[in-house]
Short mmCIF file of C-alpha atoms in Angstrom, two decimals:
data_model
loop_
_atom_site.label_atom_id
_atom_site.label_comp_id
_atom_site.label_asym_id
_atom_site.label_seq_id
_atom_site.Cartn_x
_atom_site.Cartn_y
_atom_site.Cartn_z
CA MET A 1 104.00 60.87 142.02
CA ASP A 2 100.79 62.20 143.62
CA VAL A 3 97.64 63.09 141.67
CA ALA A 4 98.68 66.76 141.34
CA LYS A 5 101.94 65.66 139.74
CA LYS A 6 100.40 63.29 137.22
CA GLU A 7 101.86 63.88 133.78
CA THR A 8 99.67 65.48 131.13
CA LYS A 9 100.61 64.94 127.49
CA VAL A 10 99.42 67.02 124.56
CA LEU A 11 100.37 67.44 120.91
CA ALA A 12 101.21 70.86 119.47
CA VAL A 13 101.03 71.14 115.67
CA ASP A 14 102.87 74.22 114.41
CA PHE A 15 103.06 75.24 110.74
CA GLY A 16 105.87 77.66 109.94
CA ALA A 17 106.93 79.36 106.73
CA SER A 18 109.07 76.51 105.46
CA SER A 19 108.34 73.57 107.73
CA GLY A 20 105.81 72.11 110.12
CA ARG A 21 106.23 69.90 113.14
CA VAL A 22 104.27 67.88 115.62
CA MET A 23 105.63 68.35 119.14
CA LEU A 24 104.83 66.28 122.21
CA GLY A 25 104.33 68.46 125.27
CA THR A 26 104.62 66.87 128.69
CA PHE A 27 103.73 68.67 131.93
CA ASP A 28 104.82 67.10 135.21
CA GLY A 29 103.18 69.70 137.46
CA ASP A 30 106.26 71.96 137.54
CA LYS A 31 107.81 72.12 134.09
CA ILE A 32 106.84 71.68 130.46
CA THR A 33 109.08 69.69 128.16
CA ALA A 34 108.63 69.72 124.39
CA LYS A 35 109.88 66.93 122.15
CA GLU A 36 109.74 66.99 118.37
CA ILE A 37 108.26 63.73 117.13
CA HIS A 38 107.58 64.61 113.47
CA ARG A 39 108.93 67.33 111.16
CA PHE A 40 108.02 67.94 107.54
CA SER A 41 108.40 70.60 104.86
CA ASN A 42 105.68 73.19 104.30
CA ASP A 43 106.02 74.19 100.68
CA PRO A 44 103.46 76.26 98.79
CA VAL A 45 102.58 74.94 95.34
CA ILE A 46 102.17 77.22 92.31
CA VAL A 47 99.63 76.03 89.74
CA ASN A 48 98.55 78.17 86.77
CA GLY A 49 100.15 81.21 88.37
CA THR A 50 98.39 80.88 91.75
CA MET A 51 100.24 79.99 94.95
CA TYR A 52 98.37 77.46 97.12
CA TRP A 53 98.73 75.73 100.47
CA ASP A 54 99.41 72.00 99.97
CA VAL A 55 96.70 71.43 102.54
CA LEU A 56 95.89 67.74 102.02
CA ARG A 57 99.53 66.70 102.26
CA LEU A 58 99.89 68.79 105.40
CA PHE A 59 96.90 67.03 106.97
CA HIS A 60 98.55 63.73 106.03
CA GLU A 61 101.63 64.92 107.96
CA ILE A 62 99.48 65.65 111.03
CA LYS A 63 98.28 62.07 110.82
CA GLN A 64 101.88 60.84 110.68
CA GLY A 65 102.54 62.78 113.87
CA LEU A 66 99.52 61.16 115.50
CA ILE A 67 100.83 57.72 114.54
CA LYS A 68 104.30 58.47 115.95
CA ALA A 69 102.76 59.80 119.17
CA LYS A 70 101.45 56.32 119.95
CA ALA A 71 104.97 55.38 121.06
CA TYR A 72 104.67 57.83 123.99
CA GLY A 73 101.45 56.49 125.50
CA SER A 74 98.12 58.17 126.02
CA VAL A 75 97.81 61.77 124.73
CA ASP A 76 95.09 64.05 126.12
CA SER A 77 94.63 66.62 123.34
CA ILE A 78 95.93 68.25 120.17
CA GLY A 79 96.07 71.91 119.06
CA VAL A 80 97.07 73.58 115.76
CA ASP A 81 98.64 76.98 115.12
CA THR A 82 100.07 78.79 112.10
CA TRP A 83 100.26 82.29 110.63
CA GLY A 84 97.23 84.49 110.20
CA VAL A 85 95.03 85.66 107.32
CA ASP A 86 94.79 82.55 105.06
CA PHE A 87 91.61 80.47 104.82
CA GLY A 88 89.75 77.65 103.10
CA LEU A 89 86.18 77.63 101.78
CA LEU A 90 83.78 74.71 102.30
CA ASP A 91 80.56 73.91 100.48
CA GLU A 92 77.28 73.06 102.22
CA LYS A 93 78.31 69.40 102.54
CA GLY A 94 81.60 70.30 104.20
CA TYR A 95 83.82 69.63 101.19
CA LEU A 96 86.80 71.90 100.50
CA LEU A 97 86.07 73.92 97.35
CA GLU A 98 89.75 74.32 96.41
CA ASN A 99 93.15 74.37 98.04
CA PRO A 100 93.54 77.54 100.16
CA VAL A 101 95.52 80.32 98.50
CA HIS A 102 98.80 81.38 100.15
CA TYR A 103 99.12 84.98 101.34
CA ARG A 104 102.25 85.47 99.20
CA ASP A 105 100.14 85.02 96.08
CA GLY A 106 99.81 88.21 94.06
CA ARG A 107 96.01 88.34 93.86
CA THR A 108 95.66 91.10 96.48
CA GLU A 109 97.82 93.69 94.73
CA GLY A 110 95.98 97.02 94.79
CA MET A 111 93.17 95.74 97.01
CA VAL A 112 93.89 98.03 99.98
CA GLU A 113 93.12 101.11 97.89
CA LYS A 114 89.98 99.47 96.53
CA GLY A 115 88.97 98.65 100.10
CA PHE A 116 89.37 102.29 101.16
CA ALA A 117 87.00 103.29 98.34
CA LEU A 118 84.35 101.13 100.04
CA ILE A 119 85.22 101.93 103.67
CA PRO A 120 87.19 105.10 104.51
CA ARG A 121 90.52 104.32 106.21
CA GLU A 122 89.64 105.91 109.56
CA ARG A 123 86.31 104.09 109.75
CA PHE A 124 87.99 100.83 108.70
CA TYR A 125 90.52 101.11 111.54
CA GLU A 126 87.77 102.01 114.01
CA LEU A 127 85.88 98.85 113.00
CA THR A 128 88.83 96.43 113.12
CA GLY A 129 91.88 97.98 114.79
CA ASN A 130 94.14 96.13 112.36
CA GLN A 131 97.30 97.23 110.61
CA PHE A 132 96.52 97.66 106.91
CA MET A 133 98.31 95.00 104.88
CA GLU A 134 97.15 93.78 101.48
CA ILE A 135 97.68 90.16 102.60
CA ASN A 136 94.91 90.44 105.21
CA THR A 137 91.86 88.19 104.85
CA ALA A 138 89.50 91.07 104.09
CA PHE A 139 91.56 92.04 101.05
CA GLN A 140 91.96 88.42 99.96
CA LEU A 141 88.16 88.14 100.02
CA LEU A 142 87.77 91.41 98.14
CA ALA A 143 90.11 90.03 95.47
CA LEU A 144 88.04 86.84 95.35
CA LYS A 145 84.83 88.86 95.02
CA GLU A 146 86.31 90.74 92.08
CA GLN A 147 88.18 87.91 90.34
CA ARG A 148 86.25 84.71 91.15
CA PRO A 149 82.82 85.61 92.56
CA GLU A 150 81.42 82.18 91.64
CA LEU A 151 83.62 80.59 94.31
CA LEU A 152 82.11 82.79 97.02
CA ASP A 153 78.63 82.02 95.67
CA ARG A 154 79.28 78.30 96.19
CA ALA A 155 80.81 78.72 99.65
CA ASP A 156 78.85 77.82 102.76
CA CYS A 157 81.64 78.33 105.29
CA LEU A 158 84.98 80.09 105.65
CA LEU A 159 87.55 78.62 108.03
CA LEU A 160 90.92 80.17 108.72
CA MET A 161 93.77 77.70 108.40
CA PRO A 162 94.05 76.50 112.04
CA ASP A 163 90.25 76.24 112.21
CA LEU A 164 90.26 74.28 108.93
CA PHE A 165 92.69 71.73 110.36
CA ASN A 166 90.60 71.61 113.55
CA TYR A 167 87.57 70.82 111.37
CA PHE A 168 89.46 68.07 109.56
CA LEU A 169 90.37 66.59 112.96
CA SER A 170 87.09 67.05 114.85
CA GLY A 171 84.31 67.77 112.35
CA ILE A 172 83.56 71.02 114.24
CA LYS A 173 83.34 74.31 112.31
CA LYS A 174 84.26 77.14 114.67
CA SER A 175 86.45 80.24 114.37
CA GLU A 176 88.99 80.79 117.16
CA ARG A 177 89.26 84.38 118.31
CA SER A 178 93.01 85.05 117.97
CA ILE A 179 93.17 83.91 114.35
CA VAL A 180 89.99 85.83 113.52
CA SER A 181 91.64 88.98 114.88
CA THR A 182 94.21 88.85 112.03
CA THR A 183 91.58 89.13 109.30
CA GLN A 184 90.75 92.87 109.27
CA MET A 185 87.17 91.64 109.68
CA SER A 186 87.12 91.20 113.45
CA ASP A 187 85.53 93.43 116.08
CA PRO A 188 88.40 94.43 118.42
CA LEU A 189 86.00 95.21 121.28
CA ALA A 190 83.95 92.01 121.23
CA PRO A 191 84.46 88.35 120.31
CA GLY A 192 82.84 88.49 116.90
CA TRP A 193 83.08 89.57 113.28
CA ALA A 194 82.96 93.17 112.08
CA MET A 195 79.93 92.55 109.89
CA GLU A 196 80.02 96.04 108.41
CA VAL A 197 83.29 95.15 106.64
CA ALA A 198 81.82 91.98 105.11
CA GLU A 199 78.67 93.80 104.04
CA LYS A 200 80.50 96.78 102.48
CA PHE A 201 82.85 94.39 100.65
CA GLY A 202 79.94 92.28 99.40
CA ILE A 203 81.12 89.18 101.26
CA PRO A 204 78.26 86.82 102.21
CA THR A 205 78.05 86.92 106.00
CA LYS A 206 76.62 83.39 106.12
CA ILE A 207 80.14 81.99 105.54
CA LEU A 208 81.41 83.47 108.83
CA THR A 209 81.21 80.90 111.63
CA GLU A 210 80.81 81.38 115.37
CA VAL A 211 83.85 82.92 117.06
CA VAL A 212 84.96 81.00 120.16
CA PRO A 213 87.47 81.94 122.89
CA THR A 214 91.08 80.82 122.74
CA GLY A 215 91.40 77.47 124.51
CA THR A 216 87.91 76.21 123.63
CA LEU A 217 87.67 72.43 123.74
CA LEU A 218 86.00 71.62 120.43
CA GLY A 219 85.40 67.92 120.99
CA PRO A 220 87.00 64.52 120.41
CA ILE A 221 89.03 63.64 117.36
CA ARG A 222 86.86 62.03 114.64
CA GLU A 223 86.14 58.36 115.16
CA GLU A 224 87.11 57.51 111.59
CA ILE A 225 90.56 59.06 112.16
CA ARG A 226 91.01 57.06 115.36
CA GLU A 227 90.12 53.87 113.49
CA GLU A 228 92.30 54.71 110.49
CA LEU A 229 95.37 55.44 112.60
CA GLY A 230 94.76 53.06 115.47
CA ILE A 231 94.91 55.78 118.10
CA GLY A 232 92.97 56.37 121.30
CA ASP A 233 90.61 59.13 122.33
CA MET A 234 91.99 62.65 122.14
CA ASP A 235 90.40 66.09 122.41
CA VAL A 236 90.84 68.83 119.81
CA VAL A 237 91.51 72.21 121.42
CA ALA A 238 91.21 75.54 119.60
CA VAL A 239 94.48 76.95 120.91
CA ALA A 240 95.54 80.43 119.81
CA GLY A 241 95.44 79.55 116.13
CA HIS A 242 97.64 82.56 115.37
CA ASP A 243 101.19 81.48 116.09
CA THR A 244 102.12 84.96 117.30
CA GLN A 245 99.55 84.70 120.10
CA CYS A 246 100.87 81.28 121.08
CA ALA A 247 104.36 82.82 121.24
CA LEU A 248 103.08 85.77 123.29
CA THR A 249 101.47 83.35 125.74
CA ALA A 250 104.96 81.93 126.32
CA VAL A 251 106.70 85.26 127.06
CA PRO A 252 108.09 84.63 130.57
CA SER A 253 107.63 88.19 131.82
CA LYS A 254 107.05 88.88 135.49
CA GLU A 255 105.88 92.42 134.68
CA ASP A 256 102.43 93.33 133.36
CA ASP A 257 103.91 95.94 131.00
CA PHE A 258 106.48 94.46 128.67
CA ILE A 259 107.71 94.74 125.10
CA PHE A 260 108.14 91.58 123.07
CA VAL A 261 109.32 90.55 119.63
CA SER A 262 108.28 87.18 118.25
CA CYS A 263 111.12 86.71 115.84
CA GLY A 264 111.07 84.41 112.84
CA THR A 265 110.27 84.85 109.15
CA TRP A 266 108.22 87.82 110.37
CA SER A 267 109.02 89.95 113.39
CA LEU A 268 105.95 90.78 115.48
CA PHE A 269 106.97 93.65 117.77
CA GLY A 270 104.60 94.90 120.42
CA THR A 271 103.12 94.81 123.87
CA GLU A 272 100.16 93.27 125.68
CA LEU A 273 97.27 95.44 126.89
CA GLU A 274 93.95 95.04 128.68
CA LYS A 275 92.04 96.63 125.80
CA PRO A 276 92.72 97.80 122.23
CA VAL A 277 94.09 101.21 121.26
CA LEU A 278 91.90 102.71 118.54
CA THR A 279 93.18 106.26 118.41
CA LYS A 280 93.96 108.53 115.49
CA GLN A 281 97.63 108.19 116.39
CA SER A 282 97.64 104.39 116.33
CA GLU A 283 95.74 104.44 113.02
CA GLU A 284 98.25 106.83 111.45
CA LEU A 285 101.14 104.70 112.74
CA ASN A 286 99.37 101.60 111.36
CA ILE A 287 99.70 99.58 114.57
CA THR A 288 97.54 96.48 114.83
CA ASN A 289 95.33 95.29 117.65
CA GLU A 290 95.00 91.51 117.80
CA THR A 291 93.41 89.31 120.43
CA GLY A 292 95.32 86.72 122.40
CA THR A 293 94.96 84.38 125.32
CA ASP A 294 92.44 85.45 127.98
CA GLY A 295 91.07 87.99 125.49
CA ARG A 296 94.02 90.33 126.05
CA THR A 297 95.05 92.70 123.27
CA SER A 298 98.35 92.41 121.42
CA PHE A 299 99.26 95.91 120.25
CA LEU A 300 101.98 95.34 117.68
CA LYS A 301 103.68 96.02 114.37
CA ASN A 302 104.25 93.40 111.69
CA ILE A 303 107.82 93.78 110.43
CA ILE A 304 109.46 91.60 107.81
CA GLY A 305 112.03 89.60 109.79
CA LEU A 306 114.45 86.82 109.03
CA TRP A 307 112.76 86.27 105.68
CA LEU A 308 115.49 88.59 104.38
CA ILE A 309 118.26 86.31 105.68
CA GLN A 310 116.44 83.15 104.59
CA GLU A 311 115.84 84.40 101.05
CA SER A 312 119.40 85.73 100.75
CA ARG A 313 120.78 82.35 101.80
CA ARG A 314 118.55 80.61 99.26
CA GLN A 315 119.91 82.90 96.53
CA TRP A 316 123.50 82.19 97.53
CA ILE A 317 122.79 78.45 97.50
CA ARG A 318 121.42 78.85 93.96
CA GLU A 319 124.76 80.46 93.12
CA GLY A 320 126.63 77.47 94.54
CA LYS A 321 127.55 79.02 97.92
CA GLU A 322 126.31 76.61 100.58
CA TYR A 323 126.49 78.85 103.66
CA SER A 324 125.02 77.79 106.97
CA PHE A 325 123.30 80.45 109.08
CA SER A 326 126.15 80.34 111.60
CA GLU A 327 128.70 80.91 108.82
CA LEU A 328 126.72 83.92 107.61
CA GLU A 329 126.71 85.34 111.15
CA LYS A 330 130.51 85.04 111.32
CA LEU A 331 130.85 86.85 108.00
CA ALA A 332 128.54 89.59 109.27
CA GLU A 333 130.55 89.94 112.50
CA ALA A 334 133.68 90.59 110.43
CA ALA A 335 132.01 93.25 108.24
CA GLU A 336 132.30 96.96 108.97
CA PRO A 337 129.42 98.35 111.06
CA PHE A 338 126.93 101.01 110.00
CA GLN A 339 127.85 101.09 106.30
CA SER A 340 124.36 100.80 104.82
CA PHE A 341 120.76 100.29 105.90
CA ILE A 342 117.40 99.25 104.43
CA ASP A 343 113.78 99.50 105.46
CA PRO A 344 112.93 95.78 105.85
CA ASP A 345 109.31 96.57 104.99
CA ALA A 346 110.05 98.19 101.63
CA PRO A 347 107.76 96.43 99.12
CA GLU A 348 110.59 95.09 96.98
CA PHE A 349 111.76 92.80 99.79
CA SER A 350 108.48 90.93 100.23
CA PRO A 351 108.49 88.62 97.17
CA ALA A 352 110.72 85.59 96.93
CA GLY A 353 113.79 85.89 94.73
CA ASN A 354 117.14 87.62 94.62
CA VAL A 355 117.05 89.64 97.85
CA PRO A 356 120.83 90.43 97.87
CA ARG A 357 120.51 92.12 94.48
CA ARG A 358 117.48 94.10 95.67
CA ILE A 359 119.39 95.23 98.78
CA ARG A 360 122.27 96.47 96.62
CA GLU A 361 119.85 98.31 94.33
CA TYR A 362 118.09 99.84 97.36
CA CYS A 363 121.36 101.10 98.85
CA GLU A 364 122.52 102.52 95.51
CA ARG A 365 119.17 104.27 95.01
CA THR A 366 119.35 105.82 98.50
CA GLY A 367 122.94 107.05 98.04
CA GLN A 368 124.56 104.68 100.49
CA LYS A 369 127.61 102.44 100.27
CA VAL A 370 126.54 99.36 98.30
CA PRO A 371 127.14 96.14 100.28
CA GLU A 372 129.02 93.71 98.03
CA THR A 373 129.99 90.70 100.14
CA GLU A 374 127.71 88.20 101.82
CA GLY A 375 128.88 89.43 105.23
CA GLU A 376 128.06 93.04 104.37
CA ILE A 377 124.58 92.04 103.19
CA VAL A 378 123.84 90.07 106.37
CA ARG A 379 125.18 92.83 108.61
CA CYS A 380 123.04 95.38 106.75
CA ILE A 381 119.95 93.23 107.34
CA ASN A 382 120.60 92.66 111.04
CA GLU A 383 121.45 96.28 111.83
CA SER A 384 118.39 97.46 109.88
CA LEU A 385 116.10 95.05 111.73
CA ALA A 386 117.43 96.19 115.12
CA LEU A 387 116.94 99.85 114.20
CA LYS A 388 113.42 99.15 112.88
CA TYR A 389 112.63 97.45 116.20
CA ARG A 390 113.72 100.58 118.05
CA TYR A 391 111.48 102.70 115.85
CA ALA A 392 108.52 100.38 116.48
CA MET A 393 109.21 100.56 120.23
CA GLU A 394 109.11 104.37 120.14
CA GLU A 395 105.78 104.27 118.27
CA ILE A 396 104.28 101.89 120.82
CA ARG A 397 105.54 103.99 123.73
CA ALA A 398 103.97 107.06 122.14
CA CYS A 399 100.59 105.32 121.85
CA THR A 400 100.50 103.63 125.27
CA GLY A 401 102.30 106.25 127.34
CA LYS A 402 104.15 103.42 129.06
CA ASP A 403 107.84 102.79 129.60
CA TYR A 404 109.50 99.41 129.16
CA HIS A 405 112.61 98.09 130.89
CA ALA A 406 113.51 95.14 128.68
CA ILE A 407 112.67 93.56 125.34
CA HIS A 408 111.55 89.93 125.48
CA MET A 409 112.66 88.17 122.30
CA VAL A 410 111.14 84.76 121.62
CA GLY A 411 111.04 82.32 118.72
CA GLY A 412 113.50 80.74 116.34
CA GLY A 413 115.09 84.08 115.47
CA ILE A 414 116.79 84.28 118.86
CA GLN A 415 119.18 81.60 117.67
CA SER A 416 120.81 84.58 115.96
CA LYS A 417 122.93 85.92 118.80
CA LEU A 418 123.96 88.73 116.49
CA LEU A 419 120.37 89.98 116.11
CA CYS A 420 119.75 89.67 119.86
CA ARG A 421 122.85 91.74 120.62
CA PHE A 422 122.05 94.35 118.00
CA THR A 423 118.48 94.65 119.32
CA ALA A 424 119.81 95.35 122.84
CA TYR A 425 122.35 97.84 121.48
CA ALA A 426 119.84 99.67 119.28
CA GLY A 427 117.07 99.72 121.91
CA GLY A 428 119.33 100.75 124.78
CA ILE A 429 117.67 98.26 127.13
CA PRO A 430 118.39 94.59 127.91
CA VAL A 431 117.09 91.83 125.68
CA ILE A 432 115.76 88.74 127.45
CA ALA A 433 115.88 85.95 124.88
CA GLY A 434 113.86 82.78 125.25
CA PRO A 435 112.23 80.44 124.79
CA VAL A 436 113.26 79.48 121.27
CA GLU A 437 110.17 77.26 120.98
CA ALA A 438 107.83 79.96 122.26
CA THR A 439 105.02 79.12 119.81
CA VAL A 440 105.08 75.47 120.83
CA PHE A 441 105.29 76.25 124.56
CA GLY A 442 102.33 78.62 124.21
CA ASN A 443 100.31 76.07 122.26
CA ILE A 444 101.00 73.46 124.93
CA ALA A 445 100.24 75.86 127.80
CA ILE A 446 96.87 76.84 126.31
CA GLN A 447 95.90 73.18 126.05
CA LEU A 448 96.92 72.69 129.68
CA MET A 449 94.82 75.70 130.69
CA SER A 450 91.85 74.32 128.75
CA ARG A 451 92.14 71.13 130.80
CA GLY A 452 92.42 73.00 134.09
CA VAL A 453 95.90 71.63 134.71
CA ILE A 454 97.34 75.16 134.65
CA LYS A 455 95.14 77.79 136.30
CA ASP A 456 95.63 80.88 134.14
CA LEU A 457 97.95 82.90 131.92
CA LYS A 458 100.05 84.17 134.82
CA GLU A 459 100.69 80.64 136.04
CA ALA A 460 101.42 79.50 132.48
CA ARG A 461 104.16 82.10 132.17
CA GLU A 462 105.61 81.10 135.52
CA VAL A 463 105.70 77.46 134.43
CA ILE A 464 107.38 78.37 131.13
CA ALA A 465 109.96 80.54 132.91
CA ASN A 466 110.66 77.55 135.14
CA SER A 467 110.97 75.27 132.10
CA GLU A 468 113.61 77.09 130.05
CA ALA A 469 116.14 79.65 131.30
CA PRO A 470 116.47 82.78 129.11
CA THR A 471 119.68 84.46 127.92
CA VAL A 472 120.16 88.16 128.72
CA TYR A 473 121.93 90.58 126.37
CA GLU A 474 122.94 93.94 127.81
CA PRO A 475 123.08 97.17 125.75
CA GLU A 476 126.48 98.48 124.64
CA ASN A 477 127.94 101.14 122.32
CA GLY A 478 124.99 103.42 122.95
CA ALA A 479 126.39 106.57 121.35
CA GLU A 480 127.29 104.79 118.11
CA TRP A 481 123.85 103.19 117.83
CA ASP A 482 122.10 106.47 118.68
CA LYS A 483 123.98 108.15 115.83
CA ALA A 484 123.10 105.31 113.45
CA TYR A 485 119.46 105.50 114.53
CA GLU A 486 119.19 109.21 113.80
CA PHE A 487 120.61 108.60 110.32
CA TYR A 488 118.23 105.67 109.85
CA LYS A 489 115.13 107.67 110.82
CA ARG A 490 116.06 110.69 108.74
CA ASN A 491 117.40 109.02 105.59
CA ILE A 492 115.83 105.56 105.43
CA LEU A 493 112.44 105.96 107.10
CA LYS A 494 112.23 109.65 106.13
CA LYS A 495 111.07 110.57 109.65
CA LYS A 496 112.06 113.58 111.72
#
């Protein structure tokens, strides 16, 4: 193997909704391979009515991954990604003030309206370009300001969750741009904070750290960690801390204009643009602008995704019905099509609990056939998701004025062949599904770019396309899905 073909090894740490993993990425000059070397649960902990990240245990799990990585030889770097919006607060000595609060905690209820009383909606969108969701960091901080102001008074530094883990690993306090862009406190036109939001909300601006580009090499892993674990030198890279932006990095599109859906617990449906869209139309449609690799804009909608299937399965397990996901898909296949629909983003579906009961109540309230069996529930969810994707695609087309010839689906959700098929049928264009491990591939690719092993984003996507072949789903039954979509828009979304 010549010098150009020398293997590069990196570690990708990815925290998902229910589990985390440490993956070993190996690049041989042509292809990336990803191997799981450590998996662990990621369970929030409720104490005194507040839902927290179990952050210290999760850092312990990262260390276990580092120990296991020793079996594979020298590793060049490590990068961490997870979902957006959540954060930890440090005091002036760098100590964590308390465990970070989980975005599914109820503290932000009603905070969007209180935020609009301080910053009018149109001005707020102009400043940040973000979709308004009460889970966003700005509204979490507003809740903190109202409910526990003493904690903010003691804080010296705010670090979003990937940046917090980077700090634990390297000792460096920096804010990576993609994860900052999820906060509703980020300037969409420049790599920095929207200070007007912090000031109007009464948030001390001193806690906001320097924003650095995606792929910034922060420095070596702490010496005390190397000694504790018996590991060698390794760099810490601020990859796209937002897992959606890692996944978008891994979309193997050959076209500049493409539609993607990063499909997991949440569905992130959108496109990639050179610059943000900050129009009255995009504000009214509540479409978010986030920043990804190379500073490109992700113009997308956040849609509740397979959370609905996951929570339904958990309820059925509580009832003694131990269905696998594949068994649920078979039951859904056998159910009658187009019997009932939901809006996945209706507020009653967001909390954990008995989702099947809520779906039945929703369908009864909206005058539809009530799904009774497990198969009918799962079919209702999948058809509704596919139709919501089509609606999101029409909104994005309206804002960008662009046409799209295929939908790239990436992430763990594409293991649902049923959802991939329904998405192609509903959208009327092919679905190109893959890679399943898009977040991990993107994390790895960004580290390789930071090391100069891969030249740029275009080359990264070519390498990923060469590493894992996608599956293509063609549209079918167009007239039936068009009819269902018109009903869905008119009766479920209440749109003309």
